[in-house]
């Protein structure tokens, strides 16, 4: 990750300036609320992906910078709406915006950032890149609705779970990389390869996120571990543990996940069951396989320094603790 | 209005088919929730404006149809988010979507429709039209935030009130007409004239809406009259009445609007004060002036049958009772 951050540093400074400039508004609460969330983002993984994909594909101009800023705005807008939808308390190590400014302001500032993203894309001037990011925005919302309506289902299948995280998380990673490649004038084949890289990276990233919710700690995570469990959100660690503990623990899962009647000790018990059944381990193993698949997708790009840096990013996505 | 509806009927049927097609999704709750709101819309005023502007500007092809459908999607998305923000109970004569499917689903389906709007615009293929509608989407969200943070202010000035309705309502009317004109390949001057028509029509429309909230009835309106008063939302009728009743009624306004401590008789008393001070009358007079300005903006367009039909629409906006 460090090599990539160093390589991309000048571009990311320019992206940061674009973000600051475009989150401004004469309506005071908008930049205040947007800044609360955007300043909390240390990694800016998605715009980084746009930059890296564009540079790996040979981009020599700055067309990718506006698209990268647009990608971060789309991401931030979905976070704002997500936190309202889930009533989350913490985000990026800070109190969630809706608890400070209220849910109405969070919804509307999300809309503002989403619209700004499209203004930036218009400014970037590439209709094919715009198409990719418009479709991604729609797919993300479908994934969020699917999660909302299905993810409290004890009988959720692994297929539907993968479908949900592919839409709500991996699609923006895929689109971020693809849009970067498009802006560099890459061939359709190269655009597809970088899209594939983004998608597999995004799946690995979300799987690790879902594992960290049971194994990370609040200080490093920037959010409360155990949130998914408390919300009764069925993710892969839970899904595997429920399947593997079978009838013996059915009552425990029905009470804690389906009815959401929990005591403080229940989260610990869930983590013990996940460890005993190797549910956490296998979630991380699946993440590793996606990371390997991501690396393979760009293996035959000419090795300018961006290729190994992006491949390191895939390893980082799996190894990270936050 | 009837002439315009008749003239536009074939186009509007095509727009309706596009709307039905693009609100579909494999995630079941999305088309159900979208249909609830979209089926409730009898007039489809904004897409009608896109069609009429395009045809008045000489459009011979169907490029305006996708833009018109996109305009309706943007509008529907903002209604869904508005009703969550305002906790409204009725919309278009139906129970508000968030009371049936919950606020989270309303927020996310709003996002879906917003993204779909941009997919439709990409499909329409005009970057300048996309620019106009992306900017409009951003301006609308700014207007909504401004309304959220300022409209409960007893000392709201008429200027800020006009600024709010220009952004939250008139901007989409303006952009709808301008995008239609652009898709017809109209000259910049003609695009500006049709934008002006849309903006003034939108201002007239919102002023009448704000008056009807005190003088309409639930059956015709499709929402509860008095909603603005109960929410303590300062609109022009209230703003004028408060200014004109002066110190004598200050305690009444502070209690009912600022502190929102209301009895059933208070709405009636507010309406009496608005009538006595001619606040309602003057709100409608201002609406008439904007409608006249709208008609003047397109006065020198060659008189194909669309011009008088659009001018009638401006009169309808003022004369309507719902």
CSV table of N, CA, C and O in Angstrom, one decimal, chain A residues 24-30 81-82 84-85 104-105 107-109 111-116 118-119 121-122 125-127 130-131 134-135 137-138 141-146 148-149, chain B residues 24-30 81-82 84-85 104-105 107-109 111-116 118-119 121-122 125-127 130-131 134-135 137-138 141-146 148-149:
chain,number,residue,atom,x,y,z
A,24,UNK,N,-17.8,22.6,-1.7
A,24,UNK,CA,-18.2,23.9,-1.2
A,24,UNK,C,-19.6,24.3,-1.7
A,24,UNK,O,-20.1,23.8,-2.8
A,25,UNK,N,-20.3,25.1,-1.0
A,25,UNK,CA,-21.6,25.5,-1.3
A,25,UNK,C,-22.0,26.8,-0.5
A,25,UNK,O,-21.5,26.9,0.6
A,26,UNK,N,-22.8,27.7,-1.0
A,26,UNK,CA,-23.2,28.9,-0.2
A,26,UNK,C,-24.1,28.5,0.9
A,26,UNK,O,-24.3,29.3,1.8
A,27,UNK,N,-24.6,27.3,0.9
A,27,UNK,CA,-25.5,26.8,2.0
A,27,UNK,C,-24.6,26.2,3.1
A,27,UNK,O,-24.0,25.1,2.9
A,28,UNK,N,-24.4,26.9,4.3
A,28,UNK,CA,-23.3,26.6,5.2
A,28,UNK,C,-23.3,25.1,5.7
A,28,UNK,O,-22.2,24.6,5.8
A,29,UNK,N,-24.4,24.5,5.9
A,29,UNK,CA,-24.4,23.1,6.5
A,29,UNK,C,-23.7,22.1,5.6
A,29,UNK,O,-23.2,21.1,6.0
A,30,UNK,N,-23.8,22.4,4.3
A,30,UNK,CA,-23.3,21.4,3.3
A,30,UNK,C,-21.8,21.2,3.4
A,30,UNK,O,-21.4,20.0,3.6
A,81,UNK,N,-26.0,8.1,3.3
A,81,UNK,CA,-27.3,7.4,3.3
A,81,UNK,C,-27.4,6.1,4.1
A,81,UNK,O,-28.3,5.8,4.8
A,82,UNK,N,-26.3,5.3,3.9
A,82,UNK,CA,-26.2,4.1,4.7
A,82,UNK,C,-26.3,4.3,6.2
A,82,UNK,O,-26.9,3.5,6.8
A,84,UNK,N,-27.7,6.6,7.8
A,84,UNK,CA,-29.1,6.9,8.1
A,84,UNK,C,-30.0,5.6,8.1
A,84,UNK,O,-30.7,5.4,9.0
A,85,UNK,N,-29.8,4.8,7.0
A,85,UNK,CA,-30.5,3.6,6.9
A,85,UNK,C,-30.3,2.6,8.0
A,85,UNK,O,-31.2,2.0,8.6
A,104,UNK,N,-32.4,14.2,8.2
A,104,UNK,CA,-32.7,14.9,7.0
A,104,UNK,C,-31.6,15.6,6.3
A,104,UNK,O,-31.4,15.5,5.1
A,105,UNK,N,-30.7,16.3,7.1
A,105,UNK,CA,-29.5,16.9,6.5
A,105,UNK,C,-28.6,15.9,5.9
A,105,UNK,O,-28.0,16.1,4.8
A,107,UNK,N,-29.4,13.0,4.5
A,107,UNK,CA,-30.0,12.5,3.3
A,107,UNK,C,-29.8,13.6,2.2
A,107,UNK,O,-29.3,13.3,1.1
A,108,UNK,N,-30.0,14.9,2.5
A,108,UNK,CA,-30.0,15.9,1.5
A,108,UNK,C,-28.5,16.2,1.1
A,108,UNK,O,-28.3,16.5,-0.1
A,109,UNK,N,-27.6,16.2,2.0
A,109,UNK,CA,-26.2,16.4,1.6
A,109,UNK,C,-25.7,15.2,0.8
A,109,UNK,O,-24.8,15.4,-0.1
A,111,UNK,N,-27.5,13.7,-1.3
A,111,UNK,CA,-28.0,14.0,-2.7
A,111,UNK,C,-27.1,15.1,-3.3
A,111,UNK,O,-26.8,15.0,-4.5
A,112,UNK,N,-26.7,16.1,-2.5
A,112,UNK,CA,-25.8,17.1,-3.0
A,112,UNK,C,-24.5,16.5,-3.6
A,112,UNK,O,-24.1,16.8,-4.7
A,113,UNK,N,-23.9,15.6,-2.8
A,113,UNK,CA,-22.6,15.0,-3.2
A,113,UNK,C,-22.8,14.1,-4.4
A,113,UNK,O,-21.9,14.1,-5.3
A,114,UNK,N,-23.9,13.4,-4.5
A,114,UNK,CA,-24.2,12.6,-5.6
A,114,UNK,C,-24.3,13.4,-6.9
A,114,UNK,O,-23.7,13.1,-8.0
A,115,UNK,N,-25.0,14.5,-6.8
A,115,UNK,CA,-25.2,15.4,-8.0
A,115,UNK,C,-23.9,16.1,-8.4
A,115,UNK,O,-23.5,16.2,-9.5
A,116,UNK,N,-23.1,16.5,-7.3
A,116,UNK,CA,-21.8,17.0,-7.6
A,116,UNK,C,-20.9,16.1,-8.4
A,116,UNK,O,-20.1,16.4,-9.2
A,118,UNK,N,-21.8,13.9,-10.5
A,118,UNK,CA,-22.2,13.9,-11.9
A,118,UNK,C,-21.7,15.2,-12.6
A,118,UNK,O,-21.3,15.2,-13.8
A,119,UNK,N,-21.7,16.4,-11.9
A,119,UNK,CA,-21.2,17.6,-12.4
A,119,UNK,C,-19.7,17.4,-12.8
A,119,UNK,O,-19.2,17.9,-13.8
A,121,UNK,N,-18.2,14.6,-13.4
A,121,UNK,CA,-18.0,13.7,-14.6
A,121,UNK,C,-18.3,14.4,-15.9
A,121,UNK,O,-17.7,14.2,-16.9
A,122,UNK,N,-19.3,15.3,-15.9
A,122,UNK,CA,-19.6,16.1,-17.1
A,122,UNK,C,-18.4,16.9,-17.4
A,122,UNK,O,-17.9,17.0,-18.6
A,125,UNK,N,-15.8,15.1,-19.1
A,125,UNK,CA,-16.1,15.1,-20.5
A,125,UNK,C,-16.1,13.7,-21.2
A,125,UNK,O,-16.2,13.7,-22.5
A,126,UNK,N,-16.0,12.6,-20.5
A,126,UNK,CA,-16.1,11.3,-21.2
A,126,UNK,C,-17.4,10.6,-20.9
A,126,UNK,O,-17.7,10.2,-19.8
A,127,UNK,N,-18.3,10.5,-22.0
A,127,UNK,CA,-19.6,9.9,-21.8
A,127,UNK,C,-19.4,8.4,-21.5
A,127,UNK,O,-20.2,7.9,-20.6
A,130,UNK,N,-18.8,8.2,-17.8
A,130,UNK,CA,-20.0,8.6,-17.1
A,130,UNK,C,-21.0,7.5,-17.1
A,130,UNK,O,-21.7,7.2,-16.1
A,131,UNK,N,-21.1,6.8,-18.2
A,131,UNK,CA,-22.0,5.6,-18.3
A,131,UNK,C,-21.7,4.6,-17.2
A,131,UNK,O,-22.6,4.1,-16.5
A,134,UNK,N,-22.6,6.0,-13.8
A,134,UNK,CA,-24.0,6.1,-13.6
A,134,UNK,C,-24.6,4.7,-13.3
A,134,UNK,O,-25.4,4.5,-12.4
A,135,UNK,N,-24.2,3.7,-14.1
A,135,UNK,CA,-24.7,2.3,-13.9
A,135,UNK,C,-24.2,1.8,-12.5
A,135,UNK,O,-25.0,1.2,-11.8
A,137,UNK,N,-23.7,3.6,-9.8
A,137,UNK,CA,-24.6,4.2,-8.8
A,137,UNK,C,-25.9,3.5,-8.7
A,137,UNK,O,-26.4,3.3,-7.6
A,138,UNK,N,-26.4,3.1,-9.8
A,138,UNK,CA,-27.7,2.4,-9.8
A,138,UNK,C,-27.6,1.0,-9.1
A,138,UNK,O,-28.4,0.6,-8.3
A,141,UNK,N,-27.3,1.1,-5.4
A,141,UNK,CA,-28.6,1.3,-4.7
A,141,UNK,C,-29.4,0.0,-4.7
A,141,UNK,O,-30.1,-0.3,-3.7
A,142,UNK,N,-29.3,-0.7,-5.8
A,142,UNK,CA,-30.0,-2.0,-5.8
A,142,UNK,C,-29.5,-3.0,-4.8
A,142,UNK,O,-30.2,-3.7,-4.1
A,143,UNK,N,-28.1,-2.9,-4.6
A,143,UNK,CA,-27.5,-3.8,-3.6
A,143,UNK,C,-27.9,-3.4,-2.2
A,143,UNK,O,-28.1,-4.2,-1.3
A,144,UNK,N,-28.0,-2.1,-2.0
A,144,UNK,CA,-28.4,-1.6,-0.7
A,144,UNK,C,-29.8,-2.0,-0.3
A,144,UNK,O,-30.2,-2.4,0.8
A,145,UNK,N,-30.7,-1.9,-1.3
A,145,UNK,CA,-32.1,-2.3,-1.1
A,145,UNK,C,-32.2,-3.8,-0.9
A,145,UNK,O,-32.9,-4.3,0.0
A,146,UNK,N,-31.4,-4.6,-1.6
A,146,UNK,CA,-31.4,-6.0,-1.5
A,146,UNK,C,-30.9,-6.4,-0.1
A,146,UNK,O,-31.5,-7.2,0.6
A,148,UNK,N,-31.1,-4.4,2.6
A,148,UNK,CA,-32.1,-4.0,3.5
A,148,UNK,C,-33.2,-5.0,3.7
A,148,UNK,O,-33.7,-5.3,4.8
A,149,UNK,N,-33.6,-5.6,2.5
A,149,UNK,CA,-34.8,-6.5,2.6
A,149,UNK,C,-34.4,-8.0,2.9
A,149,UNK,O,-35.2,-8.7,3.3
B,24,UNK,N,-37.9,-0.6,-13.5
B,24,UNK,CA,-37.9,-2.0,-13.2
B,24,UNK,C,-36.5,-2.4,-12.6
B,24,UNK,O,-35.5,-1.7,-12.9
B,25,UNK,N,-36.5,-3.4,-11.8
B,25,UNK,CA,-35.3,-3.9,-11.2
B,25,UNK,C,-35.6,-5.3,-10.7
B,25,UNK,O,-36.7,-5.7,-10.3
B,26,UNK,N,-34.5,-6.2,-10.7
B,26,UNK,CA,-34.7,-7.5,-10.1
B,26,UNK,C,-35.0,-7.5,-8.6
B,26,UNK,O,-35.4,-8.5,-8.0
B,27,UNK,N,-34.7,-6.4,-7.9
B,27,UNK,CA,-34.9,-6.3,-6.5
B,27,UNK,C,-36.4,-5.8,-6.3
B,27,UNK,O,-36.7,-4.7,-6.6
B,28,UNK,N,-37.3,-6.7,-5.8
B,28,UNK,CA,-38.7,-6.5,-5.9
B,28,UNK,C,-39.2,-5.2,-5.3
B,28,UNK,O,-40.1,-4.6,-5.9
B,29,UNK,N,-38.7,-4.8,-4.2
B,29,UNK,CA,-39.3,-3.6,-3.5
B,29,UNK,C,-39.1,-2.3,-4.4
B,29,UNK,O,-39.9,-1.4,-4.3
B,30,UNK,N,-38.1,-2.3,-5.2
B,30,UNK,CA,-37.9,-1.1,-6.0
B,30,UNK,C,-39.0,-0.7,-7.0
B,30,UNK,O,-39.6,0.4,-6.9
B,81,UNK,N,-37.3,11.6,-1.1
B,81,UNK,CA,-36.4,12.1,0.0
B,81,UNK,C,-37.1,13.2,0.8
B,81,UNK,O,-37.0,13.3,2.0
B,82,UNK,N,-37.8,14.1,0.1
B,82,UNK,CA,-38.6,15.2,0.8
B,82,UNK,C,-39.5,14.6,1.8
B,82,UNK,O,-39.7,15.2,2.9
B,84,UNK,N,-39.5,11.9,3.4
B,84,UNK,CA,-38.7,11.4,4.6
B,84,UNK,C,-38.3,12.5,5.4
B,84,UNK,O,-38.4,12.5,6.6
B,85,UNK,N,-37.7,13.5,4.8
B,85,UNK,CA,-37.2,14.7,5.5
B,85,UNK,C,-38.3,15.4,6.3
B,85,UNK,O,-38.1,15.8,7.4
B,104,UNK,N,-35.9,4.0,5.3
B,104,UNK,CA,-34.7,3.5,4.7
B,104,UNK,C,-34.9,3.1,3.2
B,104,UNK,O,-34.2,3.5,2.3
B,105,UNK,N,-36.0,2.4,2.9
B,105,UNK,CA,-36.3,2.0,1.5
B,105,UNK,C,-36.6,3.2,0.7
B,105,UNK,O,-36.2,3.3,-0.5
B,107,UNK,N,-35.4,6.2,1.0
B,107,UNK,CA,-34.1,6.9,0.8
B,107,UNK,C,-33.4,6.1,-0.4
B,107,UNK,O,-32.9,6.7,-1.4
B,108,UNK,N,-33.3,4.8,-0.2
B,108,UNK,CA,-32.5,4.0,-1.2
B,108,UNK,C,-33.2,4.0,-2.6
B,108,UNK,O,-32.5,4.0,-3.6
B,109,UNK,N,-34.5,3.9,-2.6
B,109,UNK,CA,-35.2,3.8,-3.9
B,109,UNK,C,-35.1,5.2,-4.6
B,109,UNK,O,-35.0,5.3,-5.8
B,111,UNK,N,-32.4,7.1,-4.3
B,111,UNK,CA,-31.1,7.0,-4.9
B,111,UNK,C,-31.1,6.2,-6.2
B,111,UNK,O,-30.5,6.5,-7.2
B,112,UNK,N,-31.9,5.1,-6.2
B,112,UNK,CA,-32.0,4.3,-7.4
B,112,UNK,C,-32.6,5.1,-8.6
B,112,UNK,O,-32.0,5.1,-9.7
B,113,UNK,N,-33.6,5.8,-8.3
B,113,UNK,CA,-34.3,6.6,-9.4
B,113,UNK,C,-33.4,7.7,-9.9
B,113,UNK,O,-33.3,8.1,-11.1
B,114,UNK,N,-32.6,8.3,-9.0
B,114,UNK,CA,-31.7,9.4,-9.3
B,114,UNK,C,-30.6,8.8,-10.3
B,114,UNK,O,-30.3,9.4,-11.3
B,115,UNK,N,-30.1,7.7,-9.9
B,115,UNK,CA,-29.0,7.0,-10.7
B,115,UNK,C,-29.6,6.6,-12.1
B,115,UNK,O,-29.0,6.8,-13.2
B,116,UNK,N,-30.8,6.1,-12.1
B,116,UNK,CA,-31.5,5.7,-13.3
B,116,UNK,C,-31.7,6.9,-14.2
B,116,UNK,O,-31.6,6.8,-15.5
B,118,UNK,N,-29.7,9.4,-14.5
B,118,UNK,CA,-28.4,9.7,-15.2
B,118,UNK,C,-28.1,8.6,-16.3
B,118,UNK,O,-27.6,8.9,-17.3
B,119,UNK,N,-28.5,7.4,-16.0
B,119,UNK,CA,-28.4,6.3,-17.1
B,119,UNK,C,-29.2,6.7,-18.3
B,119,UNK,O,-28.8,6.6,-19.4
B,121,UNK,N,-30.0,9.7,-19.2
B,121,UNK,CA,-29.4,10.9,-19.9
B,121,UNK,C,-28.2,10.5,-20.7
B,121,UNK,O,-28.0,11.0,-21.8
B,122,UNK,N,-27.4,9.5,-20.2
B,122,UNK,CA,-26.3,9.0,-20.9
B,122,UNK,C,-26.8,8.4,-22.2
B,122,UNK,O,-26.3,8.6,-23.3
B,125,UNK,N,-27.6,10.8,-24.8
B,125,UNK,CA,-26.3,11.1,-25.5
B,125,UNK,C,-25.9,12.5,-25.6
B,125,UNK,O,-25.0,12.8,-26.4
B,126,UNK,N,-26.6,13.5,-25.0
B,126,UNK,CA,-26.2,14.9,-25.1
B,126,UNK,C,-25.5,15.3,-23.8
B,126,UNK,O,-26.2,15.5,-22.8
B,127,UNK,N,-24.2,15.6,-23.9
B,127,UNK,CA,-23.5,16.1,-22.7
B,127,UNK,C,-24.0,17.4,-22.2
B,127,UNK,O,-24.1,17.6,-21.0
B,130,UNK,N,-27.1,16.8,-20.2
B,130,UNK,CA,-26.7,16.2,-19.0
B,130,UNK,C,-26.1,17.2,-18.0
B,130,UNK,O,-26.4,17.1,-16.8
B,131,UNK,N,-25.3,18.1,-18.5
B,131,UNK,CA,-24.8,19.2,-17.7
B,131,UNK,C,-25.9,20.0,-17.0
B,131,UNK,O,-25.8,20.2,-15.8
B,134,UNK,N,-27.6,17.8,-14.4
B,134,UNK,CA,-26.7,17.5,-13.2
B,134,UNK,C,-26.6,18.7,-12.3
B,134,UNK,O,-26.8,18.6,-11.1
B,135,UNK,N,-26.5,19.9,-12.9
B,135,UNK,CA,-26.4,21.1,-12.1
B,135,UNK,C,-27.8,21.3,-11.4
B,135,UNK,O,-27.8,21.7,-10.2
B,137,UNK,N,-29.9,19.1,-10.4
B,137,UNK,CA,-30.0,18.2,-9.3
B,137,UNK,C,-29.2,18.7,-8.1
B,137,UNK,O,-29.7,18.6,-6.9
B,138,UNK,N,-28.1,19.3,-8.3
B,138,UNK,CA,-27.3,19.8,-7.2
B,138,UNK,C,-27.9,21.1,-6.6
B,138,UNK,O,-28.0,21.2,-5.4
B,141,UNK,N,-30.8,20.1,-4.4
B,141,UNK,CA,-30.4,19.7,-3.0
B,141,UNK,C,-30.0,20.8,-2.2
B,141,UNK,O,-30.2,20.9,-0.9
B,142,UNK,N,-29.3,21.8,-2.8
B,142,UNK,CA,-28.9,23.0,-2.0
B,142,UNK,C,-30.2,23.8,-1.5
B,142,UNK,O,-30.3,24.2,-0.4
B,143,UNK,N,-31.2,23.9,-2.4
B,143,UNK,CA,-32.5,24.5,-2.0
B,143,UNK,C,-33.1,23.8,-0.8
B,143,UNK,O,-33.7,24.4,0.1
B,144,UNK,N,-33.1,22.4,-0.9
B,144,UNK,CA,-33.7,21.6,0.1
B,144,UNK,C,-33.0,21.8,1.5
B,144,UNK,O,-33.6,21.9,2.5
B,145,UNK,N,-31.7,21.9,1.4
B,145,UNK,CA,-30.9,22.1,2.7
B,145,UNK,C,-31.2,23.5,3.2
B,145,UNK,O,-31.4,23.7,4.4
B,146,UNK,N,-31.2,24.5,2.3
B,146,UNK,CA,-31.5,25.8,2.7
B,146,UNK,C,-32.9,25.9,3.4
B,146,UNK,O,-33.1,26.5,4.4
B,148,UNK,N,-34.5,23.4,4.8
B,148,UNK,CA,-34.4,22.7,6.1
B,148,UNK,C,-33.8,23.5,7.2
B,148,UNK,O,-34.3,23.5,8.4
B,149,UNK,N,-32.8,24.3,6.9
B,149,UNK,CA,-32.1,25.1,7.9
B,149,UNK,C,-32.7,26.5,8.2
B,149,UNK,O,-32.5,27.0,9.2
